[in-house]
mmCIF file of C-alpha atoms and ligand atoms in Angstrom:
data_model
loop_
_atom_site.group_PDB
_atom_site.id
_atom_site.type_symbol
_atom_site.label_atom_id
_atom_site.label_comp_id
_atom_site.label_asym_id
_atom_site.label_seq_id
_atom_site.Cartn_x
_atom_site.Cartn_y
_atom_site.Cartn_z
ATOM 1 C CA UNK A 1161 0.026 0.018 -0.008
ATOM 2 C CA UNK A 1162 1.180 3.509 -0.880
ATOM 3 C CA UNK A 1163 1.177 6.005 1.987
ATOM 4 C CA UNK A 1164 1.887 9.668 1.767
ATOM 5 C CA UNK A 1165 5.462 10.112 3.032
ATOM 6 C CA UNK A 1166 4.852 13.691 4.136
ATOM 7 C CA UNK A 1167 2.517 12.551 6.917
ATOM 8 C CA UNK A 1168 4.170 12.109 10.280
ATOM 9 C CA UNK A 1169 1.919 9.146 11.194
ATOM 10 C CA UNK A 1170 2.943 7.235 8.050
ATOM 11 C CA UNK A 1171 6.618 7.847 8.827
ATOM 12 C CA UNK A 1172 6.014 6.481 12.260
ATOM 13 C CA UNK A 1173 4.201 3.442 10.926
ATOM 14 C CA UNK A 1174 6.994 2.746 8.436
ATOM 15 C CA UNK A 1175 9.633 3.099 11.210
ATOM 16 C CA UNK A 1176 7.754 0.647 13.383
ATOM 17 C CA UNK A 1177 7.567 -1.776 10.428
ATOM 18 C CA UNK A 1178 11.316 -1.541 9.978
ATOM 19 C CA UNK A 1179 11.985 -1.942 13.725
ATOM 20 C CA UNK A 1180 9.815 -5.108 13.624
ATOM 21 C CA UNK A 1181 12.185 -6.656 10.991
ATOM 22 C CA UNK A 1182 9.829 -6.116 8.043
ATOM 23 C CA UNK A 1183 10.390 -4.419 4.656
ATOM 24 C CA UNK A 1184 9.281 -1.037 3.425
ATOM 25 C CA UNK A 1185 9.681 0.931 0.192
ATOM 26 C CA UNK A 1186 11.224 4.375 0.708
ATOM 27 C CA UNK A 1187 11.947 7.418 -1.574
ATOM 28 C CA UNK A 1188 15.411 8.755 -1.950
ATOM 29 C CA UNK A 1189 16.764 11.530 -4.241
ATOM 30 C CA UNK A 1190 18.196 8.907 -6.569
ATOM 31 C CA UNK A 1191 15.759 5.974 -6.839
ATOM 32 C CA UNK A 1192 13.299 4.267 -4.489
ATOM 33 C CA UNK A 1193 14.788 1.679 -2.098
ATOM 34 C CA UNK A 1194 13.543 -1.495 -0.556
ATOM 35 C CA UNK A 1195 14.520 -1.119 3.074
ATOM 36 C CA UNK A 1196 15.231 -3.384 6.001
ATOM 37 C CA UNK A 1197 17.005 -2.724 9.324
ATOM 38 C CA UNK A 1198 20.612 -3.361 8.540
ATOM 39 C CA UNK A 1199 21.527 -4.778 11.970
ATOM 40 C CA UNK A 1200 19.253 -7.765 11.664
ATOM 41 C CA UNK A 1201 20.363 -10.469 9.328
ATOM 42 C CA UNK A 1202 16.819 -12.027 9.260
ATOM 43 C CA UNK A 1203 15.301 -8.794 8.167
ATOM 44 C CA UNK A 1204 17.978 -8.267 5.492
ATOM 45 C CA UNK A 1205 17.327 -11.811 4.214
ATOM 46 C CA UNK A 1206 13.720 -10.762 3.383
ATOM 47 C CA UNK A 1207 15.293 -8.067 1.007
ATOM 48 C CA UNK A 1208 17.206 -10.703 -0.953
ATOM 49 C CA UNK A 1209 14.144 -12.910 -1.167
ATOM 50 C CA UNK A 1210 11.731 -10.152 -2.286
ATOM 51 C CA UNK A 1211 14.144 -8.948 -4.938
ATOM 52 C CA UNK A 1212 15.246 -12.378 -6.147
ATOM 53 C CA UNK A 1213 18.822 -11.209 -5.637
ATOM 54 C CA UNK A 1214 21.718 -13.488 -4.927
ATOM 55 C CA UNK A 1215 22.651 -13.276 -1.204
ATOM 56 C CA UNK A 1216 26.350 -12.458 -1.948
ATOM 57 C CA UNK A 1217 25.451 -9.113 -3.665
ATOM 58 C CA UNK A 1218 26.076 -6.443 -0.991
ATOM 59 C CA UNK A 1219 23.459 -3.865 -0.141
ATOM 60 C CA UNK A 1220 23.941 -0.112 0.606
ATOM 61 C CA UNK A 1221 23.303 0.775 4.258
ATOM 62 C CA UNK A 1222 21.532 4.172 4.624
ATOM 63 C CA UNK A 1223 22.386 6.286 7.597
ATOM 64 C CA UNK A 1224 21.607 9.836 8.838
ATOM 65 C CA UNK A 1225 25.278 10.886 8.894
ATOM 66 C CA UNK A 1226 28.796 10.315 9.861
ATOM 67 C CA UNK A 1227 28.204 9.174 13.457
ATOM 68 C CA UNK A 1228 25.875 6.356 12.334
ATOM 69 C CA UNK A 1229 28.264 5.450 9.562
ATOM 70 C CA UNK A 1230 30.933 4.844 12.178
ATOM 71 C CA UNK A 1231 28.866 2.093 13.742
ATOM 72 C CA UNK A 1232 29.224 0.068 10.573
ATOM 73 C CA UNK A 1233 32.626 0.981 9.405
ATOM 74 C CA UNK A 1234 36.109 1.107 10.663
ATOM 75 C CA UNK A 1235 39.355 2.664 9.320
ATOM 76 C CA UNK A 1236 37.458 5.619 7.768
ATOM 77 C CA UNK A 1237 40.174 7.047 5.435
ATOM 78 C CA UNK A 1238 40.872 10.731 5.041
ATOM 79 C CA UNK A 1239 39.604 10.687 1.511
ATOM 80 C CA UNK A 1240 36.356 8.999 2.601
ATOM 81 C CA UNK A 1241 35.991 11.597 5.321
ATOM 82 C CA UNK A 1242 36.414 14.451 2.849
ATOM 83 C CA UNK A 1243 33.918 12.993 0.491
ATOM 84 C CA UNK A 1244 31.311 12.392 3.223
ATOM 85 C CA UNK A 1245 31.859 15.894 4.448
ATOM 86 C CA UNK A 1246 31.393 17.381 0.981
ATOM 87 C CA UNK A 1247 28.569 15.268 -0.458
ATOM 88 C CA UNK A 1248 26.502 13.898 2.404
ATOM 89 C CA UNK A 1249 23.554 13.981 2.640
ATOM 90 C CA UNK A 1250 23.437 13.264 -1.083
ATOM 91 C CA UNK A 1251 23.865 10.769 -3.957
ATOM 92 C CA UNK A 1252 27.294 9.356 -2.805
ATOM 93 C CA UNK A 1253 27.950 5.854 -1.511
ATOM 94 C CA UNK A 1254 31.263 5.175 0.046
ATOM 95 C CA UNK A 1255 32.634 1.657 0.510
ATOM 96 C CA UNK A 1256 34.674 1.268 3.722
ATOM 97 C CA UNK A 1257 35.982 -1.628 5.747
ATOM 98 C CA UNK A 1258 33.187 -3.251 7.735
ATOM 99 C CA UNK A 1259 33.291 -3.097 11.506
ATOM 100 C CA UNK A 1260 33.638 -6.547 12.810
ATOM 101 C CA UNK A 1261 30.444 -8.397 13.763
ATOM 102 C CA UNK A 1262 28.004 -5.945 12.287
ATOM 103 C CA UNK A 1263 25.631 -6.107 9.246
ATOM 104 C CA UNK A 1264 27.209 -9.190 7.747
ATOM 105 C CA UNK A 1265 24.088 -10.174 5.789
ATOM 106 C CA UNK A 1266 23.623 -6.520 4.428
ATOM 107 C CA UNK A 1267 27.235 -6.621 3.317
ATOM 108 C CA UNK A 1268 26.645 -9.857 1.443
ATOM 109 C CA UNK A 1269 29.283 -11.434 3.664
ATOM 110 C CA UNK A 1270 32.011 -9.078 2.415
ATOM 111 C CA UNK A 1271 34.537 -7.471 4.672
ATOM 112 C CA UNK A 1272 33.585 -3.992 3.299
ATOM 113 C CA UNK A 1273 30.333 -2.052 3.698
ATOM 114 C CA UNK A 1274 28.591 0.411 1.377
ATOM 115 C CA UNK A 1275 27.247 3.540 3.270
ATOM 116 C CA UNK A 1276 25.099 6.409 2.100
ATOM 117 C CA UNK A 1277 23.309 9.308 3.686
ATOM 118 C CA UNK A 1278 20.289 10.201 1.539
ATOM 119 C CA UNK A 1279 19.118 13.812 1.256
ATOM 120 C CA UNK A 1280 15.433 13.142 0.510
ATOM 121 C CA UNK A 1281 13.331 14.652 3.329
ATOM 122 C CA UNK A 1282 11.070 11.585 3.624
ATOM 123 C CA UNK A 1283 14.155 9.227 3.797
ATOM 124 C CA UNK A 1284 15.710 11.425 6.500
ATOM 125 C CA UNK A 1285 12.506 11.613 8.485
ATOM 126 C CA UNK A 1286 12.280 7.868 8.367
ATOM 127 C CA UNK A 1287 15.848 7.310 9.305
ATOM 128 C CA UNK A 1288 15.300 9.612 12.338
ATOM 129 C CA UNK A 1289 12.164 7.944 13.451
ATOM 130 C CA UNK A 1290 13.619 4.474 13.049
ATOM 131 C CA UNK A 1291 16.789 5.452 15.019
ATOM 132 C CA UNK A 1292 14.562 6.429 17.923
ATOM 133 C CA UNK A 1293 13.320 2.791 17.829
ATOM 134 C CA UNK A 1294 16.838 1.437 17.921
ATOM 135 C CA UNK A 1295 17.435 1.058 14.228
ATOM 136 C CA UNK A 1296 20.907 2.518 13.322
ATOM 137 C CA UNK A 1297 20.882 1.940 9.591
ATOM 138 C CA UNK A 1298 18.596 0.782 6.812
ATOM 139 C CA UNK A 1299 19.889 -1.536 4.114
ATOM 140 C CA UNK A 1300 18.229 -0.574 0.948
ATOM 141 C CA UNK A 1301 18.885 -1.714 -2.619
ATOM 142 C CA UNK A 1302 16.837 -0.285 -5.402
ATOM 143 C CA UNK A 1303 13.264 -1.432 -5.017
ATOM 144 C CA UNK A 1304 13.114 -3.524 -8.192
ATOM 145 C CA UNK A 1305 13.311 -7.195 -8.971
ATOM 146 C CA UNK A 1306 16.916 -8.270 -9.565
ATOM 147 C CA UNK A 1307 18.223 -7.014 -12.965
ATOM 148 C CA UNK A 1308 15.151 -4.826 -13.692
ATOM 149 C CA UNK A 1309 14.978 -1.115 -14.116
ATOM 150 C CA UNK A 1310 15.103 0.898 -10.874
ATOM 151 C CA UNK A 1311 11.866 2.564 -9.726
ATOM 152 C CA UNK A 1312 11.583 6.372 -9.600
ATOM 153 C CA UNK A 1313 8.104 6.550 -8.222
ATOM 154 C CA UNK A 1314 6.157 4.836 -5.528
ATOM 155 C CA UNK A 1315 3.851 3.364 -8.167
ATOM 156 C CA UNK A 1316 6.814 1.735 -9.873
ATOM 157 C CA UNK A 1317 7.738 -0.010 -6.601
ATOM 158 C CA UNK A 1318 4.202 -1.353 -6.216
ATOM 159 C CA UNK A 1319 4.483 -2.619 -9.813
ATOM 160 C CA UNK A 1320 7.729 -4.403 -9.028
ATOM 161 C CA UNK A 1321 7.088 -5.805 -5.561
ATOM 162 C CA UNK A 1322 3.359 -5.825 -5.066
ATOM 163 C CA UNK A 1323 0.694 -3.992 -3.200
ATOM 164 C CA UNK A 1324 1.128 -5.543 0.205
ATOM 165 C CA UNK A 1325 4.504 -3.742 0.766
ATOM 166 C CA UNK A 1326 4.306 -0.494 2.710
ATOM 167 C CA UNK A 1327 5.603 2.119 0.429
ATOM 168 C CA UNK A 1328 6.207 5.734 1.474
ATOM 169 C CA UNK A 1329 5.439 8.020 -1.396
ATOM 170 C CA UNK A 1330 7.914 10.876 -1.727
ATOM 171 C CA UNK A 1331 7.048 11.908 -5.269
ATOM 172 C CA UNK A 1332 9.204 11.451 -8.376
ATOM 173 C CA UNK A 1333 12.877 10.965 -7.597
ATOM 174 C CA UNK A 1334 14.811 14.198 -8.386
ATOM 175 C CA UNK A 1335 17.975 12.563 -9.846
ATOM 176 C CA UNK A 1336 16.567 9.318 -11.254
ATOM 177 C CA UNK A 1337 19.805 7.403 -11.398
ATOM 178 C CA UNK A 1338 21.434 5.510 -8.524
ATOM 179 C CA UNK A 1339 24.183 7.012 -6.332
ATOM 180 C CA UNK A 1340 27.836 7.295 -7.416
ATOM 181 C CA UNK A 1341 29.785 4.544 -5.575
ATOM 182 C CA UNK A 1342 33.362 5.254 -4.484
ATOM 183 C CA UNK A 1343 35.466 2.389 -3.064
ATOM 184 C CA UNK A 1344 37.492 3.997 -0.193
ATOM 185 C CA UNK A 1345 38.393 0.628 1.392
ATOM 186 C CA UNK A 1346 41.800 0.511 -0.290
ATOM 187 C CA UNK A 1347 44.710 2.946 -0.680
ATOM 188 C CA UNK A 1348 43.655 4.470 -4.033
ATOM 189 C CA UNK A 1349 39.889 5.192 -4.345
ATOM 190 C CA UNK A 1350 37.889 3.801 -7.346
ATOM 191 C CA UNK A 1351 34.672 4.845 -8.922
ATOM 192 C CA UNK A 1352 32.622 1.575 -8.873
ATOM 193 C CA UNK A 1353 29.458 3.002 -10.275
ATOM 194 C CA UNK A 1354 29.132 6.461 -11.932
ATOM 195 C CA UNK A 1355 26.219 8.644 -10.858
ATOM 196 C CA UNK A 1356 24.970 12.148 -11.143
ATOM 197 C CA UNK A 1357 27.767 13.289 -8.790
ATOM 198 C CA UNK A 1358 30.367 13.428 -11.461
ATOM 199 C CA UNK A 1359 33.900 11.835 -11.536
ATOM 200 C CA UNK A 1360 35.327 15.437 -11.713
ATOM 201 C CA UNK A 1361 33.357 16.657 -8.713
ATOM 202 C CA UNK A 1362 34.483 13.593 -6.659
ATOM 203 C CA UNK A 1363 38.106 13.896 -7.751
ATOM 204 C CA UNK A 1364 38.310 17.571 -6.915
ATOM 205 C CA UNK A 1365 37.213 16.853 -3.285
ATOM 206 C CA UNK A 1366 39.257 13.646 -3.053
ATOM 207 C CA UNK A 1367 42.377 15.477 -4.295
ATOM 208 C CA UNK A 1368 43.442 12.661 -6.472
ATOM 209 C CA UNK A 1369 42.287 10.747 -9.525
ATOM 210 C CA UNK A 1370 39.841 7.893 -9.157
ATOM 211 C CA UNK A 1371 40.909 4.470 -10.352
ATOM 212 C CA UNK A 1372 39.071 3.493 -13.477
ATOM 213 C CA UNK A 1373 36.816 0.504 -12.952
ATOM 214 C CA UNK A 1374 34.876 -2.013 -15.167
ATOM 215 C CA UNK A 1375 31.674 -0.048 -14.704
ATOM 216 C CA UNK A 1376 32.763 2.738 -17.010
ATOM 217 C CA UNK A 1377 34.868 0.880 -19.407
ATOM 218 C CA UNK A 1378 33.304 0.505 -22.930
ATOM 219 C CA UNK A 1379 31.700 -2.859 -23.264
ATOM 220 C CA UNK A 1380 31.525 -4.990 -26.300
ATOM 221 C CA UNK A 1381 28.116 -6.259 -27.361
ATOM 222 C CA UNK A 1382 27.370 -9.568 -25.810
ATOM 223 C CA UNK A 1383 29.459 -8.955 -22.733
ATOM 224 C CA UNK A 1384 27.220 -6.323 -21.348
ATOM 225 C CA UNK A 1385 25.975 -6.952 -17.827
ATOM 226 C CA UNK A 1386 22.294 -7.540 -17.907
ATOM 227 C CA UNK A 1387 21.085 -4.918 -15.441
ATOM 228 C CA UNK A 1388 18.743 -1.996 -15.390
ATOM 229 C CA UNK A 1389 16.984 -3.756 -18.176
ATOM 230 C CA UNK A 1390 13.336 -3.519 -19.322
ATOM 231 C CA UNK A 1391 11.574 -6.514 -20.779
ATOM 232 C CA UNK A 1392 11.837 -5.155 -24.296
ATOM 233 C CA UNK A 1393 15.082 -5.543 -26.128
ATOM 234 C CA UNK A 1394 17.139 -2.371 -25.935
ATOM 235 C CA UNK A 1395 19.444 -1.425 -28.863
ATOM 236 C CA UNK A 1396 21.719 1.599 -28.784
ATOM 237 C CA UNK A 1397 22.735 3.691 -31.770
ATOM 238 C CA UNK A 1398 24.980 6.562 -32.438
ATOM 239 C CA UNK A 1399 23.012 9.460 -34.100
ATOM 240 C CA UNK A 1400 24.582 8.518 -37.476
ATOM 241 C CA UNK A 1401 23.784 4.826 -37.102
ATOM 242 C CA UNK A 1402 20.201 5.560 -36.064
ATOM 243 C CA UNK A 1403 19.643 7.947 -38.981
ATOM 244 C CA UNK A 1404 20.952 5.402 -41.352
ATOM 245 C CA UNK A 1405 18.792 2.574 -39.900
ATOM 246 C CA UNK A 1406 15.833 4.896 -39.860
ATOM 247 C CA UNK A 1407 15.809 5.039 -43.666
ATOM 248 C CA UNK A 1408 15.319 1.270 -43.848
ATOM 249 C CA UNK A 1409 12.337 -0.862 -42.863
ATOM 250 C CA UNK A 1410 11.469 -0.669 -39.172
ATOM 251 C CA UNK A 1411 10.345 -3.548 -37.033
ATOM 252 C CA UNK A 1412 6.856 -3.555 -35.476
ATOM 253 C CA UNK A 1413 6.452 -2.888 -31.747
ATOM 254 C CA UNK A 1414 9.250 -0.324 -31.878
ATOM 255 C CA UNK A 1415 9.782 2.559 -29.488
ATOM 256 C CA UNK A 1416 12.516 5.127 -29.979
ATOM 257 C CA UNK A 1417 14.128 7.454 -27.403
ATOM 258 C CA UNK A 1418 16.495 9.748 -29.332
ATOM 259 C CA UNK A 1419 17.913 13.220 -29.599
ATOM 260 C CA UNK A 1420 17.845 13.120 -33.364
ATOM 261 C CA UNK A 1421 14.899 14.634 -35.087
ATOM 262 C CA UNK A 1422 13.180 11.637 -36.440
ATOM 263 C CA UNK A 1423 9.720 13.032 -37.375
ATOM 264 C CA UNK A 1424 8.690 12.130 -40.868
ATOM 265 C CA UNK A 1425 8.716 8.385 -40.522
ATOM 266 C CA UNK A 1426 6.243 8.363 -37.739
ATOM 267 C CA UNK A 1427 3.398 7.986 -40.068
ATOM 268 C CA UNK A 1428 4.556 4.855 -41.870
ATOM 269 C CA UNK A 1429 4.990 2.180 -39.214
ATOM 270 C CA UNK A 1430 4.014 4.446 -36.257
ATOM 271 C CA UNK A 1431 6.919 3.691 -33.893
ATOM 272 C CA UNK A 1432 6.430 5.286 -30.615
ATOM 273 C CA UNK A 1433 8.783 8.283 -30.513
ATOM 274 C CA UNK A 1434 10.121 10.160 -27.586
ATOM 275 C CA UNK A 1435 12.656 12.989 -27.701
ATOM 276 C CA UNK A 1436 15.595 12.659 -25.387
ATOM 277 C CA UNK A 1437 16.276 16.017 -23.604
ATOM 278 C CA UNK A 1438 19.553 17.835 -24.405
ATOM 279 C CA UNK A 1439 20.004 18.382 -20.664
ATOM 280 C CA UNK A 1440 21.649 15.453 -18.802
ATOM 281 C CA UNK A 1441 19.791 15.959 -15.569
ATOM 282 C CA UNK A 1442 16.410 15.998 -17.251
ATOM 283 C CA UNK A 1443 17.376 12.798 -19.157
ATOM 284 C CA UNK A 1444 18.599 11.028 -16.039
ATOM 285 C CA UNK A 1445 15.490 11.940 -14.152
ATOM 286 C CA UNK A 1446 13.100 10.455 -16.790
ATOM 287 C CA UNK A 1447 15.258 7.636 -18.216
ATOM 288 C CA UNK A 1448 13.983 4.681 -16.132
ATOM 289 C CA UNK A 1449 10.331 5.926 -16.272
ATOM 290 C CA UNK A 1450 10.560 6.181 -20.100
ATOM 291 C CA UNK A 1451 11.845 2.562 -20.364
ATOM 292 C CA UNK A 1452 9.091 1.435 -18.097
ATOM 293 C CA UNK A 1453 6.456 3.260 -20.023
ATOM 294 C CA UNK A 1454 7.602 1.543 -23.288
ATOM 295 C CA UNK A 1455 7.414 -1.789 -21.519
ATOM 296 C CA UNK A 1456 3.917 -1.092 -20.189
ATOM 297 C CA UNK A 1457 2.845 -0.185 -23.756
ATOM 298 C CA UNK A 1458 3.965 -3.690 -24.805
ATOM 299 C CA UNK A 1459 6.863 -2.533 -27.011
ATOM 300 C CA UNK A 1460 9.178 -5.308 -28.207
ATOM 301 C CA UNK A 1461 12.165 -3.241 -29.130
ATOM 302 C CA UNK A 1462 13.526 0.064 -27.750
ATOM 303 C CA UNK A 1463 16.018 1.945 -29.771
ATOM 304 C CA UNK A 1464 17.967 4.524 -27.915
ATOM 305 C CA UNK A 1465 20.389 7.078 -29.230
ATOM 306 C CA UNK A 1466 23.537 6.773 -26.996
ATOM 307 C CA UNK A 1467 24.617 10.309 -25.921
ATOM 308 C CA UNK A 1468 28.213 11.195 -26.874
ATOM 309 C CA UNK A 1469 30.936 10.170 -24.400
ATOM 310 C CA UNK A 1470 31.130 13.530 -22.620
ATOM 311 C CA UNK A 1471 32.098 13.312 -18.942
ATOM 312 C CA UNK A 1472 28.659 14.618 -17.697
ATOM 313 C CA UNK A 1473 26.905 11.832 -19.516
ATOM 314 C CA UNK A 1474 29.000 9.026 -17.977
ATOM 315 C CA UNK A 1475 26.244 7.736 -15.594
ATOM 316 C CA UNK A 1476 23.459 7.863 -18.255
ATOM 317 C CA UNK A 1477 25.657 6.033 -20.790
ATOM 318 C CA UNK A 1478 26.602 3.406 -18.064
ATOM 319 C CA UNK A 1479 22.914 2.591 -17.425
ATOM 320 C CA UNK A 1480 22.078 2.517 -21.065
ATOM 321 C CA UNK A 1481 24.997 0.190 -21.911
ATOM 322 C CA UNK A 1482 23.899 -2.157 -19.134
ATOM 323 C CA UNK A 1483 20.228 -2.134 -20.283
ATOM 324 C CA UNK A 1484 21.182 -2.799 -23.907
ATOM 325 C CA UNK A 1485 21.641 -6.054 -25.810
ATOM 326 C CA UNK A 1486 23.225 -4.458 -28.844
ATOM 327 C CA UNK A 1487 25.220 -1.373 -29.692
ATOM 328 C CA UNK A 1488 25.612 0.136 -33.166
ATOM 329 C CA UNK A 1489 28.030 2.960 -33.288
HETATM 330 O O1 LIG B 1848 21.123 5.400 -5.157
HETATM 331 C C1 LIG B 1848 21.344 4.342 -4.653
HETATM 332 O O2 LIG B 1848 22.466 3.909 -4.339
HETATM 333 C C2 LIG B 1848 20.128 3.394 -4.373
HETATM 334 C C3 LIG B 1848 19.223 4.107 -3.416
HETATM 335 C C4 LIG B 1848 18.062 3.207 -2.961
HETATM 336 O O3 LIG B 1848 20.012 4.521 -2.296
HETATM 337 N N1 LIG B 1848 20.500 2.089 -4.007
HETATM 338 C C5 LIG B 1848 21.085 1.157 -4.806
HETATM 339 O O4 LIG B 1848 21.324 -0.043 -4.291
HETATM 340 O O5 LIG B 1848 21.333 1.434 -6.000
HETATM 341 P P1 LIG B 1848 21.602 -1.348 -5.215
HETATM 342 O O6 LIG B 1848 21.665 -2.474 -4.147
HETATM 343 O O7 LIG B 1848 20.551 -1.560 -6.205
HETATM 344 O O8 LIG B 1848 23.013 -1.136 -5.671
HETATM 345 C C6 LIG B 1848 24.053 -1.226 -4.829
HETATM 346 C C7 LIG B 1848 25.350 -1.409 -5.516
HETATM 347 C C8 LIG B 1848 25.465 -2.872 -5.997
HETATM 348 O O9 LIG B 1848 25.996 -2.833 -7.320
HETATM 349 C C9 LIG B 1848 26.527 -3.415 -5.049
HETATM 350 O O10 LIG B 1848 27.309 -4.384 -5.684
HETATM 351 C C10 LIG B 1848 27.281 -2.202 -4.656
HETATM 352 O O11 LIG B 1848 26.353 -1.254 -4.567
HETATM 353 N N2 LIG B 1848 27.793 -2.417 -3.255
HETATM 354 C C11 LIG B 1848 27.283 -2.406 -2.091
HETATM 355 N N3 LIG B 1848 28.051 -2.621 -1.110
HETATM 356 C C12 LIG B 1848 29.250 -2.911 -1.652
HETATM 357 C C13 LIG B 1848 30.551 -3.378 -1.130
HETATM 358 N N4 LIG B 1848 30.675 -3.540 0.206
HETATM 359 N N5 LIG B 1848 31.506 -3.570 -2.052
HETATM 360 C C14 LIG B 1848 31.302 -3.326 -3.287
HETATM 361 N N6 LIG B 1848 30.132 -2.994 -3.877
HETATM 362 C C15 LIG B 1848 29.141 -2.726 -3.076
HETATM 363 MG MG1 LIG B 1849 19.871 -1.826 -8.073
#
């Protein structure tokens, strides 16, 4: 059931549900999360079961701030400290060495732990109310079934995980793409997942370059991680490849999300067209909702124009490359 997250009594009810070891759906500024108290392995096991996610995939633990983070982590490096000071609360997850004996299930059994302090007011109100009930942190992966597109509205969460889940409605997520993840557990930090907090912003605060990781390396077709994927087959095109393909016969059940001006063919086979915004923040905000909408309309193929490899588009390109089964550049 979807409850208005602005109402105090709903926050309290969600906090009580968490404290009792049950799951809730919660809004954050990035995407909606599926939350369980991080300090109870039994509660965390419910998250893995609900998502259909392998139990060795670590979850991100959400905390109010630095003091709570220190209950879960040890050996907080100077770089991690600077990053938390600069970007918390906000769309940054830091990976630190896990304090011994805490949140083993949430960490997927790893010796490290991912921590994030969300800025969404409903998430913060919930974390505060839950802390009063003895809950120090909330383990929350994106509230989608494993491998699917992340939800950016409360309604998406209900679609993914069913109506019996208590979901706090905090409106549409402002950023629309998951947090940037920086591994600070080793000497030189690495960007494990790009997000709307850019590599350059993170590097300028860290004071050193981030190690490159697989997540941002170009992928060859066929070796793409199947993640963030709608049901329909996603194909990516450069503008040039798309315009060339556009002149040929088009498949039925086609939806297109592109920056190029494709009007003119819309009459013939009536593919569903949607213009990708020129602005990266607008694109990130709507991207997952657009993919979902195409799926809901029963589209079989989604063709997306891959934005150029400019630094500010790194996160959007990363999600598109993971959602795609083919790339034509
Ligand atoms: O924006 C976000 O980060 C959203 C919202 C809900 O906060 N959460 C999210 O969680 O995207 P999830 O579980 O869908 O993605 C978490 C990612 C996974 O790829 C996981 O492998 C990585 O974080 N991760 C978590 N803990 C880690 C650890 N200890 N070491 C390495 N990677 C970790
Ligand atoms: Mg996810």
